[in-house]
Coordinates of C-alpha atoms in Angstrom, one line a residue:
Chain A
M1 CA -10.7 -28.3 4.4
N2 CA -10.7 -27.6 8.0
I3 CA -12.0 -24.3 8.9
V4 CA -12.3 -22.8 12.3
V5 CA -14.6 -19.9 13.0
C6 CA -14.4 -17.7 16.0
I7 CA -17.4 -16.2 17.0
K8 CA -18.8 -14.2 20.1
R9 CA -22.4 -13.7 21.5
V10 CA -23.3 -9.9 21.9
P11 CA -26.4 -8.0 23.1
E12 CA -28.6 -6.7 20.3
T13 CA -28.4 -2.8 21.0
A14 CA -29.2 -1.3 17.3
D15 CA -32.9 -0.8 18.2
A16 CA -32.4 -0.8 22.1
D17 CA -32.7 2.2 24.5
V18 CA -29.0 2.0 26.0
S19 CA -28.3 3.1 29.4
I20 CA -25.2 3.0 31.5
G21 CA -25.0 0.3 34.2
K22 CA -24.1 0.7 37.9
S23 CA -20.3 -0.1 37.3
G24 CA -19.8 2.8 35.2
K25 CA -17.9 0.6 33.0
D26 CA -20.5 -1.3 30.7
I27 CA -24.1 -0.8 29.6
D28 CA -27.1 -2.2 31.6
K29 CA -27.4 -5.3 29.9
S30 CA -30.8 -6.2 31.6
G31 CA -33.7 -6.8 29.3
L32 CA -31.5 -6.8 26.5
A33 CA -31.7 -9.5 23.8
F34 CA -28.4 -11.3 22.9
D35 CA -27.4 -13.1 19.7
L36 CA -24.8 -14.0 17.4
N37 CA -22.4 -10.9 16.5
E38 CA -23.5 -9.8 13.1
W39 CA -20.2 -10.2 11.4
D40 CA -19.8 -13.7 12.8
G41 CA -22.9 -14.7 11.4
Y42 CA -21.5 -14.2 8.0
A43 CA -18.3 -16.1 8.9
I44 CA -20.0 -19.2 10.1
E45 CA -22.1 -19.1 7.0
E46 CA -19.1 -18.7 4.6
A47 CA -17.6 -21.7 6.5
I48 CA -20.5 -24.1 5.8
L49 CA -20.9 -22.8 2.2
L50 CA -17.1 -23.7 1.8
K51 CA -17.7 -26.9 3.9
E52 CA -20.5 -28.1 1.5
K53 CA -18.5 -27.2 -1.4
L54 CA -15.3 -29.2 -0.4
G55 CA -15.7 -31.0 2.4
G56 CA -14.2 -31.2 5.6
T57 CA -14.8 -29.7 9.0
V58 CA -16.1 -26.6 10.7
T59 CA -15.2 -26.1 14.3
V60 CA -16.9 -22.8 16.1
L61 CA -14.7 -21.0 19.0
S62 CA -16.1 -18.7 21.3
I63 CA -14.8 -17.0 24.7
G64 CA -17.4 -16.4 27.5
G65 CA -19.5 -18.1 30.0
E66 CA -22.1 -20.8 29.8
D67 CA -24.4 -18.0 28.1
S68 CA -22.2 -18.4 25.0
N69 CA -23.5 -22.0 24.3
E70 CA -26.3 -20.5 22.9
S71 CA -24.6 -18.9 20.1
L72 CA -22.4 -22.1 19.7
R73 CA -25.6 -24.0 19.4
K74 CA -27.0 -21.7 16.6
C75 CA -23.6 -22.1 14.9
L76 CA -24.0 -26.0 15.2
A77 CA -27.6 -26.2 13.8
M78 CA -26.5 -24.0 10.9
G79 CA -24.0 -26.7 10.0
A80 CA -20.7 -26.4 12.2
D81 CA -19.4 -29.9 13.2
D82 CA -18.0 -29.0 16.6
A83 CA -18.0 -26.2 19.1
I84 CA -15.7 -25.4 22.0
R85 CA -16.1 -22.7 24.5
L86 CA -13.1 -21.0 26.2
T87 CA -13.7 -20.0 29.7
D88 CA -12.2 -19.0 32.7
P89 CA -13.0 -16.2 35.2
A90 CA -9.4 -15.0 34.8
F91 CA -10.3 -14.2 31.3
D92 CA -12.6 -11.2 32.4
G93 CA -11.0 -7.8 31.3
S94 CA -8.9 -9.4 28.4
D95 CA -8.7 -6.5 25.6
G96 CA -8.5 -7.3 21.9
F97 CA -4.7 -8.6 21.7
V98 CA -5.3 -11.0 24.9
T99 CA -8.6 -12.3 23.3
A100 CA -6.5 -13.0 20.2
K101 CA -4.0 -14.8 22.3
I102 CA -6.3 -17.1 24.0
L103 CA -7.9 -18.1 20.7
S104 CA -4.5 -18.7 19.4
E105 CA -3.6 -21.3 21.9
A106 CA -6.9 -23.0 21.6
I107 CA -6.5 -23.1 17.8
R108 CA -2.8 -24.6 18.0
K109 CA -4.5 -27.7 19.0
I110 CA -6.9 -28.2 16.2
P111 CA -6.0 -28.9 12.6
Y112 CA -6.9 -26.1 10.5
D113 CA -6.6 -24.7 6.9
L114 CA -8.5 -21.6 7.2
I115 CA -9.7 -19.4 10.0
L116 CA -12.6 -17.3 9.9
A117 CA -13.7 -14.2 12.2
G118 CA -16.3 -11.4 11.7
T119 CA -14.4 -8.3 11.0
Q120 CA -15.2 -6.6 14.1
A121 CA -17.9 -7.1 17.0
E122 CA -21.1 -5.3 17.6
D123 CA -20.0 -4.3 21.1
D124 CA -16.5 -3.3 21.7
G125 CA -15.5 -2.9 17.9
Y126 CA -12.1 -3.4 18.2
G127 CA -11.7 -4.9 14.6
Q128 CA -8.4 -6.1 15.9
V129 CA -8.9 -9.9 17.2
G130 CA -8.5 -11.8 13.4
V131 CA -5.5 -9.9 12.2
V132 CA -3.5 -10.3 15.6
L133 CA -4.5 -13.9 15.7
A134 CA -2.8 -14.6 12.0
E135 CA 0.2 -12.7 13.7
L136 CA 0.1 -15.1 16.7
L137 CA 0.0 -17.9 14.5
G138 CA 2.4 -16.8 12.2
I139 CA 0.1 -17.1 9.2
P140 CA -1.1 -14.6 6.2
H141 CA -4.2 -13.0 6.6
A142 CA -6.6 -10.4 5.2
A143 CA -9.2 -8.2 6.7
L144 CA -12.5 -6.8 5.6
V145 CA -13.1 -9.7 3.0
N146 CA -16.4 -9.8 1.1
R147 CA -15.7 -12.5 -1.4
L148 CA -13.5 -15.6 -1.5
E149 CA -12.8 -18.5 -3.3
V150 CA -10.8 -21.4 -2.4
Q151 CA -8.2 -22.6 -5.2
D152 CA -6.0 -25.7 -3.9
K153 CA -3.7 -24.3 -1.1
K154 CA -4.4 -20.8 -2.0
V155 CA -7.4 -18.6 -1.3
K156 CA -8.2 -15.5 -3.8
V157 CA -10.1 -12.6 -1.6
H158 CA -11.8 -9.4 -2.3
R159 CA -11.3 -6.7 0.6
E160 CA -14.0 -4.3 0.8
L161 CA -12.2 -0.6 0.5
E162 CA -13.8 2.9 0.8
G163 CA -16.1 4.3 -1.8
G164 CA -17.0 0.8 -3.3
L165 CA -13.6 -0.2 -4.6
E166 CA -12.4 -3.5 -3.8
E167 CA -8.6 -5.2 -3.7
V168 CA -8.0 -8.7 -4.8
Y169 CA -5.4 -10.7 -3.3
E170 CA -4.1 -14.1 -3.8
I171 CA -3.1 -15.8 0.2
D172 CA -1.4 -18.9 0.6
L173 CA -3.1 -21.1 3.1
P174 CA -3.6 -21.8 5.9
A175 CA -4.8 -18.2 6.4
V176 CA -7.2 -16.0 8.7
L177 CA -9.7 -14.1 7.2
T178 CA -11.8 -11.5 9.0
I179 CA -15.3 -11.4 7.1
Q180 CA -17.6 -8.2 6.4
T181 CA -20.9 -8.4 6.5
G182 CA -22.9 -8.8 3.3
I183 CA -20.7 -11.4 1.9
N184 CA -23.7 -14.1 1.8
E185 CA -27.1 -14.5 3.2
P186 CA -26.8 -16.3 6.6
R187 CA -29.3 -19.1 6.8
Y188 CA -32.2 -19.1 8.9
V189 CA -32.1 -21.4 12.0
S190 CA -35.1 -22.9 13.2
I191 CA -36.2 -23.6 16.8
M192 CA -36.2 -27.6 15.6
G193 CA -33.0 -27.1 14.4
I194 CA -31.4 -25.8 17.6
R195 CA -33.6 -28.6 19.3
K196 CA -31.7 -31.1 17.2
V197 CA -28.1 -30.2 18.6
A198 CA -29.3 -29.3 22.0
K199 CA -27.6 -32.6 23.4
K200 CA -24.5 -32.2 21.2
E201 CA -21.5 -31.7 23.6
I202 CA -19.6 -28.3 23.8
K203 CA -16.4 -28.7 25.3
A204 CA -14.9 -25.9 27.8
L205 CA -11.3 -25.4 27.9
G206 CA -9.5 -22.7 30.5
T207 CA -6.3 -21.3 31.3
S208 CA -4.5 -24.5 32.3
D209 CA -5.8 -26.3 29.5
L210 CA -4.5 -23.8 27.1
N211 CA -1.0 -23.7 28.5
L212 CA -1.8 -20.0 29.4
K213 CA -0.4 -18.6 32.6
A214 CA -3.1 -16.5 34.6
E215 CA -0.9 -13.1 34.4
E216 CA -0.7 -13.6 30.8
V217 CA -4.7 -13.3 30.2
G218 CA -7.4 -11.0 31.7
L219 CA -6.8 -7.4 32.8
S220 CA -3.3 -8.4 33.7
G221 CA -2.2 -9.6 30.2
S222 CA -3.9 -6.5 28.7
D223 CA -2.6 -3.5 27.0
T224 CA -5.6 -1.2 27.3
Q225 CA -8.3 -0.7 30.4
L226 CA -11.7 0.7 29.9
E227 CA -11.8 3.8 32.5
K228 CA -15.5 4.6 32.2
I229 CA -18.2 4.8 29.6
F230 CA -20.7 7.8 28.7
L231 CA -23.1 8.7 26.5
P232 CA -21.9 10.4 23.8
P233 CA -22.5 14.3 23.8
V234 CA -25.5 15.3 21.5
G235 CA -25.0 18.1 19.0
E236 CA -27.0 21.0 18.4
G237 CA -29.4 18.5 17.0
A238 CA -32.7 19.0 14.8
E239 CA -35.6 20.8 15.2
M240 CA -38.3 18.3 16.2
L241 CA -41.3 18.4 14.1
E242 CA -44.2 17.6 16.3
G243 CA -48.0 17.3 16.0
K244 CA -50.5 15.0 14.4
P245 CA -49.1 12.9 11.3
E246 CA -51.3 15.4 9.0
E247 CA -49.4 18.6 10.5
I248 CA -46.0 16.9 10.4
A249 CA -46.3 16.1 6.7
S250 CA -47.5 19.7 5.8
K251 CA -44.4 20.9 7.6
V252 CA -42.5 18.5 5.3
F253 CA -44.0 19.4 2.2
D254 CA -43.0 23.0 3.1
I255 CA -39.6 22.1 4.0
L256 CA -39.4 19.9 0.5
K257 CA -40.7 23.1 -1.4
D258 CA -38.5 25.7 0.4
K259 CA -35.2 23.5 0.4
G260 CA -35.8 21.0 -2.5
G261 CA -37.1 22.9 -5.1
L262 CA -40.3 20.7 -5.1
A263 CA -42.6 22.5 -7.5
Chain B
M1 CA 14.3 13.9 20.0
K2 CA 10.9 12.7 20.9
E3 CA 8.7 12.0 18.0
I4 CA 5.4 10.9 17.1
I5 CA 5.0 9.3 13.6
V6 CA 1.8 9.3 11.2
L7 CA 1.5 7.0 8.8
A8 CA 0.3 8.7 5.5
E9 CA -2.5 6.6 3.7
H10 CA -2.7 7.1 -0.2
R11 CA -4.1 5.1 -2.8
R12 CA -3.7 5.3 -6.6
G13 CA -1.9 8.5 -6.1
E14 CA -3.9 10.3 -3.8
L15 CA -3.8 11.0 -0.2
R16 CA -6.8 10.0 1.7
D17 CA -8.3 12.4 4.2
V18 CA -7.6 10.8 7.4
T19 CA -4.0 11.6 6.8
W20 CA -4.2 15.4 7.0
E21 CA -6.7 14.5 10.0
M22 CA -4.1 12.6 11.8
L23 CA -1.4 15.1 11.1
S24 CA -3.4 17.8 12.5
K25 CA -4.2 16.1 15.5
G26 CA -0.5 14.6 16.0
R27 CA 0.7 18.0 15.7
Q28 CA -1.2 19.1 18.4
L29 CA -0.2 16.0 20.7
A30 CA 3.4 16.5 19.7
E31 CA 3.2 19.9 21.1
S32 CA 2.0 19.2 24.6
M33 CA 4.1 16.0 24.7
G34 CA 7.0 18.2 23.9
A35 CA 7.9 15.9 20.6
E36 CA 8.1 16.6 17.0
I37 CA 6.0 15.0 14.3
G38 CA 7.2 12.9 11.3
V39 CA 5.0 11.4 8.2
A40 CA 6.1 8.2 7.2
L41 CA 5.5 7.7 3.4
L42 CA 5.5 4.3 1.7
G43 CA 5.3 3.9 -1.9
K44 CA 6.7 3.8 -5.4
G45 CA 7.3 7.3 -7.1
V46 CA 5.3 9.3 -4.7
G47 CA 7.5 12.3 -4.8
Q48 CA 4.3 14.6 -5.6
I49 CA 2.5 13.3 -2.5
A50 CA 5.7 13.7 -0.3
E51 CA 5.8 17.5 -1.6
A52 CA 2.4 18.1 -0.2
L53 CA 2.8 16.5 3.2
K54 CA 6.3 18.4 3.8
P55 CA 4.5 21.7 5.6
K56 CA 2.5 19.5 7.9
A57 CA 5.5 17.7 9.7
H58 CA 9.1 18.2 10.8
R59 CA 10.2 15.3 8.7
V60 CA 8.7 13.4 5.8
L61 CA 10.2 9.6 6.3
L62 CA 10.3 8.6 2.9
I63 CA 10.6 5.0 2.0
E64 CA 10.4 4.3 -1.8
D65 CA 10.5 0.8 -3.3
D66 CA 8.8 -0.6 -6.5
R67 CA 7.5 -3.4 -4.1
L68 CA 5.5 -0.6 -2.4
E69 CA 3.5 0.3 -5.5
N70 CA 0.2 -1.1 -3.9
Y71 CA -0.7 -1.6 -0.6
N72 CA 0.1 -5.0 1.1
S73 CA 0.0 -5.7 4.9
E74 CA 3.0 -8.0 4.5
T75 CA 5.6 -5.0 3.2
Y76 CA 4.0 -2.7 5.3
E77 CA 4.3 -4.8 8.2
K78 CA 8.3 -5.1 7.3
V79 CA 8.6 -1.6 6.4
L80 CA 7.2 -0.3 9.6
T81 CA 8.7 -2.7 11.8
Q82 CA 12.3 -1.4 10.6
L83 CA 11.2 2.3 10.9
I84 CA 9.5 2.0 14.2
T85 CA 12.3 -0.1 16.1
E86 CA 14.8 2.4 14.5
R87 CA 13.2 5.6 15.4
K88 CA 11.4 4.6 18.6
P89 CA 8.4 7.2 18.3
L90 CA 6.4 7.8 21.4
L91 CA 3.4 7.1 19.5
T92 CA 2.5 6.0 16.0
L93 CA -0.8 7.1 14.3
I94 CA -2.5 5.0 11.6
G95 CA -6.1 5.4 10.3
H96 CA -8.6 3.1 11.3
T97 CA -9.4 2.5 7.5
A98 CA -9.6 -0.4 5.1
M99 CA -5.8 -0.3 5.0
G100 CA -5.0 0.5 8.6
M101 CA -7.5 -2.3 9.9
D102 CA -5.8 -4.6 7.8
F103 CA -2.1 -4.5 9.0
A104 CA -2.2 -2.2 12.2
P105 CA -2.9 -4.9 14.8
G106 CA -0.7 -7.4 13.3
L107 CA 2.1 -4.8 13.2
A108 CA 1.4 -3.9 17.0
A109 CA 1.4 -7.5 18.0
H110 CA 4.6 -8.0 16.1
L111 CA 6.2 -5.1 18.0
K112 CA 4.8 -6.0 21.1
M113 CA 3.4 -2.4 21.3
P114 CA 0.2 -1.6 23.2
L115 CA -2.7 -0.5 20.4
A116 CA -6.2 1.2 21.0
T117 CA -8.0 1.0 17.7
D118 CA -10.7 3.3 16.2
C119 CA -10.3 6.3 18.7
I120 CA -12.1 9.3 18.3
G121 CA -10.4 11.5 20.9
M122 CA -6.8 11.4 22.3
D123 CA -5.4 13.6 25.3
A124 CA -1.8 13.7 26.4
A125 CA -0.9 14.1 29.9
G126 CA 3.0 13.9 29.8
E127 CA 3.7 10.8 27.9
A128 CA 0.6 9.0 28.9
L129 CA -2.6 9.0 26.7
S130 CA -6.2 9.1 27.7
L131 CA -8.3 7.6 24.5
T132 CA -12.0 7.8 23.6
R133 CA -13.6 5.2 21.8
Q134 CA -17.0 4.4 20.7
L135 CA -18.7 1.1 21.7
Y136 CA -22.3 -0.8 20.9
G137 CA -22.2 0.8 17.3
G138 CA -21.8 4.2 18.8
K139 CA -24.4 4.2 21.3
V140 CA -22.0 5.1 24.1
N141 CA -18.3 6.5 24.5
A142 CA -15.8 4.9 26.5
T143 CA -12.5 6.5 28.0
V144 CA -9.6 4.0 27.6
S145 CA -6.0 4.0 28.9
F146 CA -2.7 1.9 28.0
L147 CA -1.6 -0.4 31.1
K148 CA 1.9 -0.8 29.9
K149 CA 4.6 1.7 28.9
G150 CA 4.8 2.9 25.6
P151 CA 5.8 3.5 22.9
Y152 CA 2.1 3.4 21.7
M153 CA 0.1 2.6 18.5
V154 CA -3.4 4.3 18.0
T155 CA -5.5 3.8 14.9
V156 CA -7.7 6.8 14.3
R157 CA -11.3 7.0 13.1
S158 CA -11.8 8.9 9.5
G159 CA -13.4 12.2 10.1
A160 CA -13.0 12.3 13.9
F161 CA -10.6 15.1 14.0
P162 CA -10.8 18.2 12.3
V163 CA -7.9 19.7 10.1
I164 CA -6.9 23.0 11.9
E165 CA -4.7 25.2 9.5
K166 CA -1.4 26.1 10.9
E167 CA 2.0 27.7 10.0
A168 CA 4.3 25.4 7.8
L169 CA 6.8 23.2 9.4
P170 CA 9.9 22.6 8.0
G171 CA 9.2 19.0 6.5
E172 CA 13.0 17.8 6.5
W173 CA 13.4 15.2 4.0
V174 CA 14.5 12.0 5.5
K175 CA 15.0 9.2 2.6
I176 CA 15.1 5.7 4.5
P177 CA 16.5 2.6 2.6
S178 CA 13.7 -0.1 2.1
P179 CA 14.2 -3.4 3.8
L180 CA 12.4 -5.4 1.5
T181 CA 13.9 -8.2 -0.6
D182 CA 12.7 -10.4 -3.5
E183 CA 11.6 -12.8 -0.9
G184 CA 8.3 -14.3 -1.9
L185 CA 5.1 -13.3 -0.1
A186 CA 2.3 -15.3 1.4
K187 CA -0.2 -12.7 0.3
R188 CA 0.0 -10.9 -3.1
F189 CA -2.0 -8.0 -4.5
L190 CA -3.6 -8.8 -7.7
Q191 CA -5.9 -6.0 -8.6
Y192 CA -8.4 -3.4 -8.0
V193 CA -12.0 -3.9 -8.6
E194 CA -14.2 -0.8 -9.3
A195 CA -17.6 -0.7 -8.0
A196 CA -20.3 -2.0 -10.2
V197 CA -22.2 1.1 -12.1
G198 CA -25.6 1.2 -11.4
E199 CA -28.7 2.1 -13.9
V200 CA -29.3 5.0 -10.9
D201 CA -26.4 7.6 -9.9
I202 CA -27.8 8.5 -6.4
T203 CA -24.6 11.4 -6.4
Q204 CA -26.4 13.3 -8.9
A205 CA -30.2 13.4 -7.3
D206 CA -31.3 16.6 -5.9
I207 CA -33.7 14.7 -3.3
L208 CA -32.7 11.3 -1.7
V209 CA -35.1 9.3 0.3
S210 CA -32.9 6.6 2.3
I211 CA -33.9 3.8 4.0
G212 CA -32.1 1.7 6.7
R213 CA -32.4 -1.1 9.3
G214 CA -35.8 0.1 10.4
I215 CA -37.5 -1.1 7.0
K216 CA -37.6 -4.4 8.5
E217 CA -38.5 -6.3 5.5
A218 CA -38.0 -5.8 1.6
E219 CA -41.8 -6.1 1.0
N220 CA -41.9 -2.7 2.7
I221 CA -39.9 -1.0 0.3
P222 CA -42.5 -0.4 -2.3
M223 CA -44.2 2.2 0.0
I224 CA -40.9 4.1 0.2
K225 CA -40.6 3.9 -3.1
E226 CA -44.2 5.6 -4.0
F227 CA -43.0 8.4 -1.4
A228 CA -39.8 8.9 -3.3
D229 CA -41.7 9.0 -6.6
A230 CA -44.4 11.3 -5.2
I231 CA -41.9 14.1 -4.4
G232 CA -39.3 13.4 -7.2
G233 CA -36.8 11.7 -5.1
T234 CA -34.3 8.8 -5.5
L235 CA -34.2 5.8 -3.3
S236 CA -31.0 5.4 -1.6
C237 CA -30.2 3.2 1.7
S238 CA -27.7 2.6 4.5
R239 CA -25.3 -0.8 4.7
P240 CA -27.8 -3.2 6.4
V241 CA -30.4 -2.6 3.6
V242 CA -27.7 -3.7 0.9
D243 CA -26.1 -6.5 3.4
K244 CA -29.7 -7.9 2.9
K245 CA -29.6 -7.9 -0.7
W246 CA -32.8 -5.5 -0.8
L247 CA -31.2 -3.0 -2.8
P248 CA -28.1 -2.9 -5.0
K249 CA -24.9 -1.8 -3.8
D250 CA -25.1 1.4 -5.9
R251 CA -27.7 2.7 -3.9
Q252 CA -25.5 2.6 -0.5
V253 CA -24.6 6.1 1.3
G254 CA -21.7 5.9 3.4
T255 CA -18.1 5.3 3.8
S256 CA -18.2 1.9 1.9
G257 CA -20.9 3.3 -0.5
K258 CA -21.3 6.5 -1.9
T259 CA -20.8 10.3 -0.7
V260 CA -24.1 12.1 -1.6
K261 CA -24.8 16.1 -1.8
P262 CA -28.4 16.1 -2.4
K263 CA -30.8 19.1 -1.5
V264 CA -32.7 17.3 0.7
Y265 CA -31.8 13.9 2.4
I266 CA -34.8 12.0 3.9
A267 CA -33.4 9.2 6.3
I268 CA -36.2 6.9 7.2
G269 CA -35.3 3.9 10.0
I270 CA -31.8 4.9 9.8
S271 CA -29.7 5.1 13.1
G272 CA -27.0 7.0 12.0
A273 CA -23.8 4.9 12.3
F274 CA -20.7 7.0 11.7
Q275 CA -19.8 5.4 8.3
H276 CA -23.2 6.4 7.2
I277 CA -23.1 9.9 8.3
A278 CA -19.6 10.4 6.5
G279 CA -21.5 9.6 3.6
M280 CA -24.2 12.1 3.9
K281 CA -23.1 15.1 5.8
G282 CA -22.8 17.0 3.0
A283 CA -26.7 17.2 2.1
G284 CA -28.1 20.7 1.9
T285 CA -31.0 19.8 4.5
V286 CA -31.5 16.5 6.6
I287 CA -34.9 15.3 7.6
A288 CA -34.7 12.3 9.8
I289 CA -37.5 10.0 10.8
N290 CA -36.8 7.4 13.5
K291 CA -38.6 6.0 16.2
D292 CA -35.8 6.1 18.9
P293 CA -35.2 9.6 19.9
K294 CA -31.7 9.0 21.0
A295 CA -30.6 7.9 17.4
P296 CA -27.5 9.4 16.6
I297 CA -29.2 10.6 13.0
F298 CA -30.9 13.4 14.9
S299 CA -27.4 15.0 15.5
A300 CA -26.9 15.2 11.8
A301 CA -30.3 16.4 10.8
Q302 CA -32.1 19.8 10.8
Y303 CA -35.3 18.5 11.2
G304 CA -36.3 15.6 13.4
I305 CA -39.4 13.5 13.4
V306 CA -40.0 10.9 16.2
A307 CA -42.4 8.2 14.8
D308 CA -43.0 4.8 13.5
L309 CA -42.0 5.0 9.9
F310 CA -44.7 2.8 8.6
K311 CA -47.5 5.2 10.4
I312 CA -45.8 8.4 9.3
V313 CA -44.6 7.7 5.5
P314 CA -48.0 6.8 4.3
V315 CA -49.3 10.1 5.4
L316 CA -46.8 12.1 4.3
K317 CA -47.2 10.3 0.6
D318 CA -50.9 11.2 0.6
K319 CA -50.3 14.8 1.7
V320 CA -47.7 15.5 -0.9
K321 CA -49.7 13.7 -3.8
G322 CA -52.9 15.5 -2.6
L323 CA -50.9 19.1 -2.5
R324 CA -48.9 18.6 -5.6
G325 CA -52.1 17.6 -7.5
K326 CA -53.5 20.9 -6.7

């Protein structure tokens, strides 16, 4: 079972105070920590679980500058066999479609039975790349997978729907699956684990290695373009309860009595 | 005739709300683009659903086939490829839902049609579109434009557009023959699996005490449980807590979990992703505790406390215990 996993290194913004950068087209990333995209952590874990059960190889792919090696090495430390970084200044400004196109050209050169990707990325949130990748490779797919079981030349998957419902499909391999968070418990990677793979070669491939033309990638190949970013408008918002913790607690108690029927 | 097509989303005999939202917004866009609005309905025995859609569109584009009984990205892609190729709509709107996310990107790539996903705003200037979508989990909004000529496809976030009631449209029937054959599919629908029923039904609770990513460790949950017990509340949570297996799925509030309507909802360490807010906006009163004053949860709350939950919750618990004990 040869598995390819597509990953992305993203800034961690969930708990960060985010501000708009000078270009007006992206956030100010100075001072932010970066890590493997949350969805991709589940995708790589799922690939390694499959490899441990069925044998074969796991190859990790990422588009990005040298910084992305950090996330690729994390995947190697988790148990991936090979890592390839797709990098070229011409890739800058690529939208979801072009991102999938670049990945598809790299994957054509690798033997694969299964391709896994996160359902979406924490930063741009397109939720698009995995499904387009399947279309470009001409193979079946399923998005939002929260359970999977490989059976010979097929895979049985559960797709997460709204309201806790799931739908189950049987899909012929090779296929692309986009992985939803919560499908497994991604393993912890220690500093020692990262050190062990520090010397492992990470191949870097660019436009010419991938049979792509410069006009097919980056902004010139893209269908969409980001004009500007701005902070979301704040609604009426909440009445802020302020004061010492004890005073706040008294106010909360009054609200509970008033609105919640607290006896 | 210029046209905008909205894809009706339905599951197990029921239309999903995003359909009405897209029809309402689609109609407004059609008016400003000098176009009409058509609603595409794919399914088996969906006459009743089609009837309900009629007043919301100039025409109902109905494709019925036994093979369309349950959604499948492969059949949907085939049918919609034919429909869009023949009708050449200016714009096709599809929900950015579990269904739309599974096939719209593939369909757009197949048709070589520019696609913008998960949009929360759409404005037309002539036939050009300006879109609003969110980045970094909703921390910033972005204005996005298309670089290539249409026709376009946009996937629309559920709950992003209000349903505005307007006079009925003619809703002319257009029955379209299905292009599907008995040719085998590489992806086969097997069944639905219902959500597991847990021991506690959070949809019935009057007071919910809900925790999110801010709880940091499973070991911190008993402290919150004690507070919930002190006020007679039930413990619930946002997605990250379930993903980490700290609480079972039946405690999850949000799009992929449960929709709740308690009298009081106390959100503790929950930033307020739109998927979570969609599940709790029906609450009577919302009290949010978060250390980030910019957290989106405060926009969905009536009362806010900017504080470290580990400092404030024990004080709340002691206060309630003390006052209730009297």
